[in-house]
């Protein structure tokens, strides 16, 4: 199902059905499924505890939820990056935007429905200068919360899939932080400047 031996992320509307199918396909190897409506920090701690129980054979941990809180995802980052021996993680949710960019960067992703089509933005991140940055920010300074989150997702999609930039950890964390700040009702103009400044700095260092 996934290219990586560490597992992956599955975007599906049929969480419980797909979890059962995965369990059956992996039999007789052990699967432990954590199915929640909202995956919280206490659920992440339970997963981590289960992951560190030693196994002679491969054990798959299936984490399925309609939403994953930011603290829960942050708690899982380290173990997703360096899973214990013989442990495989499969994360499932109905929407790709559920997962932070830093989580998505650690696992391959499979989608069961058509991926959202993004329009090309009037900005080039790899050649970003101050004039382009402030013109883009001015054009997008009055967005509703869902529109602001969608624009951050669109910027990340453009960076990774259109411009094919090798994102640094600070750039990935910038996208993460932006989504959290938008959720906390921070001023979007400032959030957008923060994200774009990460790319401006990269251009300056490369000169």
PDB file of C-alpha atoms in Angstrom:
ATOM      1  CA  UNK A   1       0.000   0.000   0.000  1.00  0.00           C
ATOM      2  CA  UNK A   2       2.814   2.399   0.884  1.00  0.00           C
ATOM      3  CA  UNK A   3       6.251   2.860  -0.633  1.00  0.00           C
ATOM      4  CA  UNK A   4       7.918   3.312   2.751  1.00  0.00           C
ATOM      5  CA  UNK A   5       8.464   0.449   5.159  1.00  0.00           C
ATOM      6  CA  UNK A   6       7.541   2.829   7.992  1.00  0.00           C
ATOM      7  CA  UNK A   7       3.948   2.913   6.746  1.00  0.00           C
ATOM      8  CA  UNK A   8       2.074   5.948   5.552  1.00  0.00           C
ATOM      9  CA  UNK A   9      -0.981   8.183   5.577  1.00  0.00           C
ATOM     10  CA  UNK A  10      -4.255   7.066   4.003  1.00  0.00           C
ATOM     11  CA  UNK A  11      -6.874   9.694   3.136  1.00  0.00           C
ATOM     12  CA  UNK A  12     -10.246   7.955   3.081  1.00  0.00           C
ATOM     13  CA  UNK A  13     -13.860   8.593   4.059  1.00  0.00           C
ATOM     14  CA  UNK A  14     -14.277   4.947   5.116  1.00  0.00           C
ATOM     15  CA  UNK A  15     -12.052   4.872   8.190  1.00  0.00           C
ATOM     16  CA  UNK A  16     -13.399   1.830  10.036  1.00  0.00           C
ATOM     17  CA  UNK A  17     -13.922  -0.226   6.891  1.00  0.00           C
ATOM     18  CA  UNK A  18     -10.404   0.441   5.629  1.00  0.00           C
ATOM     19  CA  UNK A  19      -8.931  -0.345   9.061  1.00  0.00           C
ATOM     20  CA  UNK A  20     -10.642  -3.757   9.023  1.00  0.00           C
ATOM     21  CA  UNK A  21      -9.395  -4.427   5.492  1.00  0.00           C
ATOM     22  CA  UNK A  22      -5.820  -3.557   6.485  1.00  0.00           C
ATOM     23  CA  UNK A  23      -6.028  -5.801   9.551  1.00  0.00           C
ATOM     24  CA  UNK A  24      -7.281  -8.701   7.409  1.00  0.00           C
ATOM     25  CA  UNK A  25      -4.650  -8.154   4.720  1.00  0.00           C
ATOM     26  CA  UNK A  26      -1.826  -8.237   7.278  1.00  0.00           C
ATOM     27  CA  UNK A  27      -3.042 -11.321   9.158  1.00  0.00           C
ATOM     28  CA  UNK A  28      -1.408 -13.205  10.927  1.00  0.00           C
ATOM     29  CA  UNK A  29       0.860 -10.255  11.746  1.00  0.00           C
ATOM     30  CA  UNK A  30      -0.396  -8.173  14.655  1.00  0.00           C
ATOM     31  CA  UNK A  31      -2.338  -4.935  14.201  1.00  0.00           C
ATOM     32  CA  UNK A  32      -3.407  -2.553  16.949  1.00  0.00           C
ATOM     33  CA  UNK A  33      -6.075  -0.063  15.877  1.00  0.00           C
ATOM     34  CA  UNK A  34      -6.775   3.282  17.549  1.00  0.00           C
ATOM     35  CA  UNK A  35     -10.031   4.626  16.111  1.00  0.00           C
ATOM     36  CA  UNK A  36     -11.253   7.986  17.439  1.00  0.00           C
ATOM     37  CA  UNK A  37     -13.503  10.872  16.428  1.00  0.00           C
ATOM     38  CA  UNK A  38     -10.896  13.377  17.574  1.00  0.00           C
ATOM     39  CA  UNK A  39      -7.353  12.077  18.147  1.00  0.00           C
ATOM     40  CA  UNK A  40      -5.973  13.844  21.231  1.00  0.00           C
ATOM     41  CA  UNK A  41      -2.727  14.018  23.183  1.00  0.00           C
ATOM     42  CA  UNK A  42      -3.766  11.195  25.524  1.00  0.00           C
ATOM     43  CA  UNK A  43      -4.401   8.982  22.486  1.00  0.00           C
ATOM     44  CA  UNK A  44      -0.944   9.825  21.133  1.00  0.00           C
ATOM     45  CA  UNK A  45       0.612   8.805  24.460  1.00  0.00           C
ATOM     46  CA  UNK A  46      -1.262   5.488  24.321  1.00  0.00           C
ATOM     47  CA  UNK A  47       0.066   4.893  20.794  1.00  0.00           C
ATOM     48  CA  UNK A  48       3.637   5.697  21.830  1.00  0.00           C
ATOM     49  CA  UNK A  49       3.372   3.307  24.784  1.00  0.00           C
ATOM     50  CA  UNK A  50       2.134   0.534  22.482  1.00  0.00           C
ATOM     51  CA  UNK A  51       4.884   1.247  19.940  1.00  0.00           C
ATOM     52  CA  UNK A  52       7.607   0.712  22.521  1.00  0.00           C
ATOM     53  CA  UNK A  53       6.347  -2.744  23.496  1.00  0.00           C
ATOM     54  CA  UNK A  54       8.988  -4.992  21.945  1.00  0.00           C
ATOM     55  CA  UNK A  55       7.927  -7.232  19.051  1.00  0.00           C
ATOM     56  CA  UNK A  56       9.732 -10.069  17.272  1.00  0.00           C
ATOM     57  CA  UNK A  57       7.546  -9.675  14.189  1.00  0.00           C
ATOM     58  CA  UNK A  58       6.180  -6.583  12.464  1.00  0.00           C
ATOM     59  CA  UNK A  59       3.356  -4.855  14.346  1.00  0.00           C
ATOM     60  CA  UNK A  60       1.201  -2.267  12.577  1.00  0.00           C
ATOM     61  CA  UNK A  61      -0.395   0.576  14.517  1.00  0.00           C
ATOM     62  CA  UNK A  62      -3.444   2.022  12.754  1.00  0.00           C
ATOM     63  CA  UNK A  63      -4.441   5.523  13.876  1.00  0.00           C
ATOM     64  CA  UNK A  64      -7.771   6.613  12.435  1.00  0.00           C
ATOM     65  CA  UNK A  65      -9.748   9.763  13.236  1.00  0.00           C
ATOM     66  CA  UNK A  66     -11.872  12.491  11.686  1.00  0.00           C
ATOM     67  CA  UNK A  67      -9.446  14.996  13.172  1.00  0.00           C
ATOM     68  CA  UNK A  68      -6.050  14.970  14.891  1.00  0.00           C
ATOM     69  CA  UNK A  69      -5.263  17.756  17.366  1.00  0.00           C
ATOM     70  CA  UNK A  70      -2.031  19.707  16.916  1.00  0.00           C
ATOM     71  CA  UNK A  71      -0.610  18.564  20.310  1.00  0.00           C
ATOM     72  CA  UNK A  72      -1.309  14.928  19.401  1.00  0.00           C
ATOM     73  CA  UNK A  73       0.491  15.272  16.059  1.00  0.00           C
ATOM     74  CA  UNK A  74       3.452  17.042  17.630  1.00  0.00           C
ATOM     75  CA  UNK A  75       3.724  14.272  20.228  1.00  0.00           C
ATOM     76  CA  UNK A  76       3.915  11.669  17.443  1.00  0.00           C
ATOM     77  CA  UNK A  77       6.562  13.435  15.331  1.00  0.00           C
ATOM     78  CA  UNK A  78       9.654  11.850  16.874  1.00  0.00           C
ATOM     79  CA  UNK A  79       8.339   8.289  16.839  1.00  0.00           C
ATOM     80  CA  UNK A  80       7.130   8.671  13.250  1.00  0.00           C
ATOM     81  CA  UNK A  81      10.599   9.870  12.262  1.00  0.00           C
ATOM     82  CA  UNK A  82      12.392   7.067  14.143  1.00  0.00           C
ATOM     83  CA  UNK A  83       9.929   4.237  14.817  1.00  0.00           C
ATOM     84  CA  UNK A  84      10.973   1.352  17.110  1.00  0.00           C
ATOM     85  CA  UNK A  85      12.115  -1.866  15.458  1.00  0.00           C
ATOM     86  CA  UNK A  86       9.341  -3.813  13.680  1.00  0.00           C
ATOM     87  CA  UNK A  87       6.773  -1.032  14.146  1.00  0.00           C
ATOM     88  CA  UNK A  88       4.763   0.333  11.204  1.00  0.00           C
ATOM     89  CA  UNK A  89       2.388   3.305  11.417  1.00  0.00           C
ATOM     90  CA  UNK A  90      -0.695   3.881   9.281  1.00  0.00           C
ATOM     91  CA  UNK A  91      -2.505   7.192   9.877  1.00  0.00           C
ATOM     92  CA  UNK A  92      -5.982   7.658   8.417  1.00  0.00           C
ATOM     93  CA  UNK A  93      -8.268  10.685   8.108  1.00  0.00           C
ATOM     94  CA  UNK A  94     -10.913  11.943   5.665  1.00  0.00           C
ATOM     95  CA  UNK A  95      -8.924  15.032   4.625  1.00  0.00           C
ATOM     96  CA  UNK A  96      -5.272  15.692   3.841  1.00  0.00           C
ATOM     97  CA  UNK A  97      -5.422  19.075   5.565  1.00  0.00           C
ATOM     98  CA  UNK A  98      -6.048  17.243   8.865  1.00  0.00           C
ATOM     99  CA  UNK A  99      -2.318  16.514   9.101  1.00  0.00           C
ATOM    100  CA  UNK A 100       0.410  19.043   9.778  1.00  0.00           C
ATOM    101  CA  UNK A 101       3.034  19.476   7.034  1.00  0.00           C
ATOM    102  CA  UNK A 102       5.703  18.083   9.388  1.00  0.00           C
ATOM    103  CA  UNK A 103       3.677  14.879   9.828  1.00  0.00           C
ATOM    104  CA  UNK A 104       3.107  14.591   6.074  1.00  0.00           C
ATOM    105  CA  UNK A 105       6.825  15.001   5.431  1.00  0.00           C
ATOM    106  CA  UNK A 106       7.591  11.871   7.477  1.00  0.00           C
ATOM    107  CA  UNK A 107       5.212   9.437   5.748  1.00  0.00           C
ATOM    108  CA  UNK A 108       4.084   8.731   2.194  1.00  0.00           C
ATOM    109  CA  UNK A 109       0.469   9.589   1.452  1.00  0.00           C
ATOM    110  CA  UNK A 110      -2.238   7.705  -0.455  1.00  0.00           C
ATOM    111  CA  UNK A 111      -5.597   9.256  -1.333  1.00  0.00           C
ATOM    112  CA  UNK A 112      -8.696   7.269  -2.211  1.00  0.00           C
ATOM    113  CA  UNK A 113     -10.478  10.220  -3.806  1.00  0.00           C
ATOM    114  CA  UNK A 114      -9.448  12.851  -6.293  1.00  0.00           C
ATOM    115  CA  UNK A 115      -6.898  15.315  -5.017  1.00  0.00           C
ATOM    116  CA  UNK A 116      -7.914  18.928  -4.819  1.00  0.00           C
ATOM    117  CA  UNK A 117      -6.911  20.895  -7.928  1.00  0.00           C
ATOM    118  CA  UNK A 118      -4.868  23.963  -7.070  1.00  0.00           C
ATOM    119  CA  UNK A 119      -4.664  27.009  -9.300  1.00  0.00           C
ATOM    120  CA  UNK A 120      -1.214  28.462  -9.932  1.00  0.00           C
ATOM    121  CA  UNK A 121      -0.572  31.343  -7.552  1.00  0.00           C
ATOM    122  CA  UNK A 122       0.813  34.688  -8.816  1.00  0.00           C
ATOM    123  CA  UNK A 123       4.051  34.202  -6.884  1.00  0.00           C
ATOM    124  CA  UNK A 124       7.293  32.279  -7.438  1.00  0.00           C
ATOM    125  CA  UNK A 125       8.740  31.087  -4.155  1.00  0.00           C
ATOM    126  CA  UNK A 126      12.152  30.112  -5.493  1.00  0.00           C
ATOM    127  CA  UNK A 127      12.749  33.628  -6.822  1.00  0.00           C
ATOM    128  CA  UNK A 128      10.868  35.562  -4.170  1.00  0.00           C
ATOM    129  CA  UNK A 129      11.907  39.177  -3.524  1.00  0.00           C
ATOM    130  CA  UNK A 130      10.544  41.787  -1.107  1.00  0.00           C
ATOM    131  CA  UNK A 131       8.396  43.498  -3.730  1.00  0.00           C
ATOM    132  CA  UNK A 132       6.743  40.211  -4.696  1.00  0.00           C
ATOM    133  CA  UNK A 133       6.276  39.257  -1.053  1.00  0.00           C
ATOM    134  CA  UNK A 134       4.491  42.448  -0.042  1.00  0.00           C
ATOM    135  CA  UNK A 135       2.379  42.576  -3.210  1.00  0.00           C
ATOM    136  CA  UNK A 136       1.140  39.029  -2.532  1.00  0.00           C
ATOM    137  CA  UNK A 137       0.449  39.768   1.146  1.00  0.00           C
ATOM    138  CA  UNK A 138      -1.483  42.928   0.301  1.00  0.00           C
ATOM    139  CA  UNK A 139      -3.647  40.986  -2.154  1.00  0.00           C
ATOM    140  CA  UNK A 140      -4.510  38.322   0.447  1.00  0.00           C
ATOM    141  CA  UNK A 141      -4.756  40.239   3.727  1.00  0.00           C
ATOM    142  CA  UNK A 142      -8.542  39.968   4.214  1.00  0.00           C
ATOM    143  CA  UNK A 143      -9.385  36.277   4.110  1.00  0.00           C
ATOM    144  CA  UNK A 144     -11.768  34.251   6.257  1.00  0.00           C
ATOM    145  CA  UNK A 145     -10.234  31.521   8.412  1.00  0.00           C
ATOM    146  CA  UNK A 146     -11.007  28.660   6.007  1.00  0.00           C
ATOM    147  CA  UNK A 147      -9.739  30.726   3.069  1.00  0.00           C
ATOM    148  CA  UNK A 148      -6.529  31.545   4.934  1.00  0.00           C
ATOM    149  CA  UNK A 149      -5.869  27.882   5.742  1.00  0.00           C
ATOM    150  CA  UNK A 150      -6.592  26.946   2.116  1.00  0.00           C
ATOM    151  CA  UNK A 151      -4.075  29.549   0.886  1.00  0.00           C
ATOM    152  CA  UNK A 152      -1.345  28.161   3.163  1.00  0.00           C
ATOM    153  CA  UNK A 153      -2.104  24.671   1.837  1.00  0.00           C
ATOM    154  CA  UNK A 154      -1.947  26.053  -1.705  1.00  0.00           C
ATOM    155  CA  UNK A 155       1.421  27.697  -1.067  1.00  0.00           C
ATOM    156  CA  UNK A 156       2.819  24.446   0.286  1.00  0.00           C
ATOM    157  CA  UNK A 157       1.460  22.519  -2.701  1.00  0.00           C
ATOM    158  CA  UNK A 158       3.068  24.996  -5.073  1.00  0.00           C
ATOM    159  CA  UNK A 159       6.412  24.783  -3.266  1.00  0.00           C
ATOM    160  CA  UNK A 160       6.504  20.976  -3.231  1.00  0.00           C
ATOM    161  CA  UNK A 161       4.657  19.844  -6.354  1.00  0.00           C
ATOM    162  CA  UNK A 162       4.871  22.739  -8.817  1.00  0.00           C
ATOM    163  CA  UNK A 163       8.187  24.416  -8.069  1.00  0.00           C
ATOM    164  CA  UNK A 164       9.591  21.145  -6.614  1.00  0.00           C
ATOM    165  CA  UNK A 165      11.604  22.924  -3.940  1.00  0.00           C
ATOM    166  CA  UNK A 166      13.535  20.844  -1.370  1.00  0.00           C
ATOM    167  CA  UNK A 167      11.899  22.369   1.698  1.00  0.00           C
ATOM    168  CA  UNK A 168      14.049  22.952   4.760  1.00  0.00           C
ATOM    169  CA  UNK A 169      12.862  22.068   8.253  1.00  0.00           C
ATOM    170  CA  UNK A 170      12.283  25.769   8.994  1.00  0.00           C
ATOM    171  CA  UNK A 171      10.126  26.141   5.887  1.00  0.00           C
ATOM    172  CA  UNK A 172       8.042  23.069   6.792  1.00  0.00           C
ATOM    173  CA  UNK A 173       7.694  24.273  10.372  1.00  0.00           C
ATOM    174  CA  UNK A 174       6.631  27.672   9.026  1.00  0.00           C
ATOM    175  CA  UNK A 175       3.657  26.057   7.272  1.00  0.00           C
ATOM    176  CA  UNK A 176       2.848  24.136  10.461  1.00  0.00           C
ATOM    177  CA  UNK A 177       3.006  27.238  12.620  1.00  0.00           C
ATOM    178  CA  UNK A 178       0.896  29.218  10.153  1.00  0.00           C
ATOM    179  CA  UNK A 179      -1.973  26.722  10.332  1.00  0.00           C
ATOM    180  CA  UNK A 180      -1.846  26.774  14.141  1.00  0.00           C
ATOM    181  CA  UNK A 181      -1.817  30.587  14.274  1.00  0.00           C
ATOM    182  CA  UNK A 182      -4.753  30.837  11.872  1.00  0.00           C
ATOM    183  CA  UNK A 183      -6.692  28.471  14.130  1.00  0.00           C
ATOM    184  CA  UNK A 184      -5.896  30.820  17.032  1.00  0.00           C
ATOM    185  CA  UNK A 185      -7.288  33.791  15.042  1.00  0.00           C
ATOM    186  CA  UNK A 186      -3.920  35.501  14.584  1.00  0.00           C
ATOM    187  CA  UNK A 187      -3.752  38.356  12.069  1.00  0.00           C
ATOM    188  CA  UNK A 188      -3.378  36.603   8.720  1.00  0.00           C
ATOM    189  CA  UNK A 189      -1.239  39.326   7.144  1.00  0.00           C
ATOM    190  CA  UNK A 190       1.446  38.697   9.789  1.00  0.00           C
ATOM    191  CA  UNK A 191       1.116  34.915   9.425  1.00  0.00           C
ATOM    192  CA  UNK A 192       1.558  35.120   5.654  1.00  0.00           C
ATOM    193  CA  UNK A 193       4.622  37.368   5.963  1.00  0.00           C
ATOM    194  CA  UNK A 194       6.152  34.851   8.393  1.00  0.00           C
ATOM    195  CA  UNK A 195       5.693  31.960   5.929  1.00  0.00           C
ATOM    196  CA  UNK A 196       7.030  33.871   2.934  1.00  0.00           C
ATOM    197  CA  UNK A 197      10.037  35.312   4.785  1.00  0.00           C
ATOM    198  CA  UNK A 198      11.368  31.751   5.117  1.00  0.00           C
ATOM    199  CA  UNK A 199      11.657  31.612   1.328  1.00  0.00           C
ATOM    200  CA  UNK A 200      13.065  35.129   1.008  1.00  0.00           C
ATOM    201  CA  UNK A 201      15.867  34.255   3.414  1.00  0.00           C
ATOM    202  CA  UNK A 202      16.706  31.123   1.429  1.00  0.00           C
ATOM    203  CA  UNK A 203      17.066  33.197  -1.760  1.00  0.00           C
ATOM    204  CA  UNK A 204      19.393  35.673  -0.026  1.00  0.00           C
ATOM    205  CA  UNK A 205      21.611  32.926   1.370  1.00  0.00           C
ATOM    206  CA  UNK A 206      21.929  31.398  -2.093  1.00  0.00           C
ATOM    207  CA  UNK A 207      23.300  34.577  -3.677  1.00  0.00           C
TER     208      UNK A 207
END
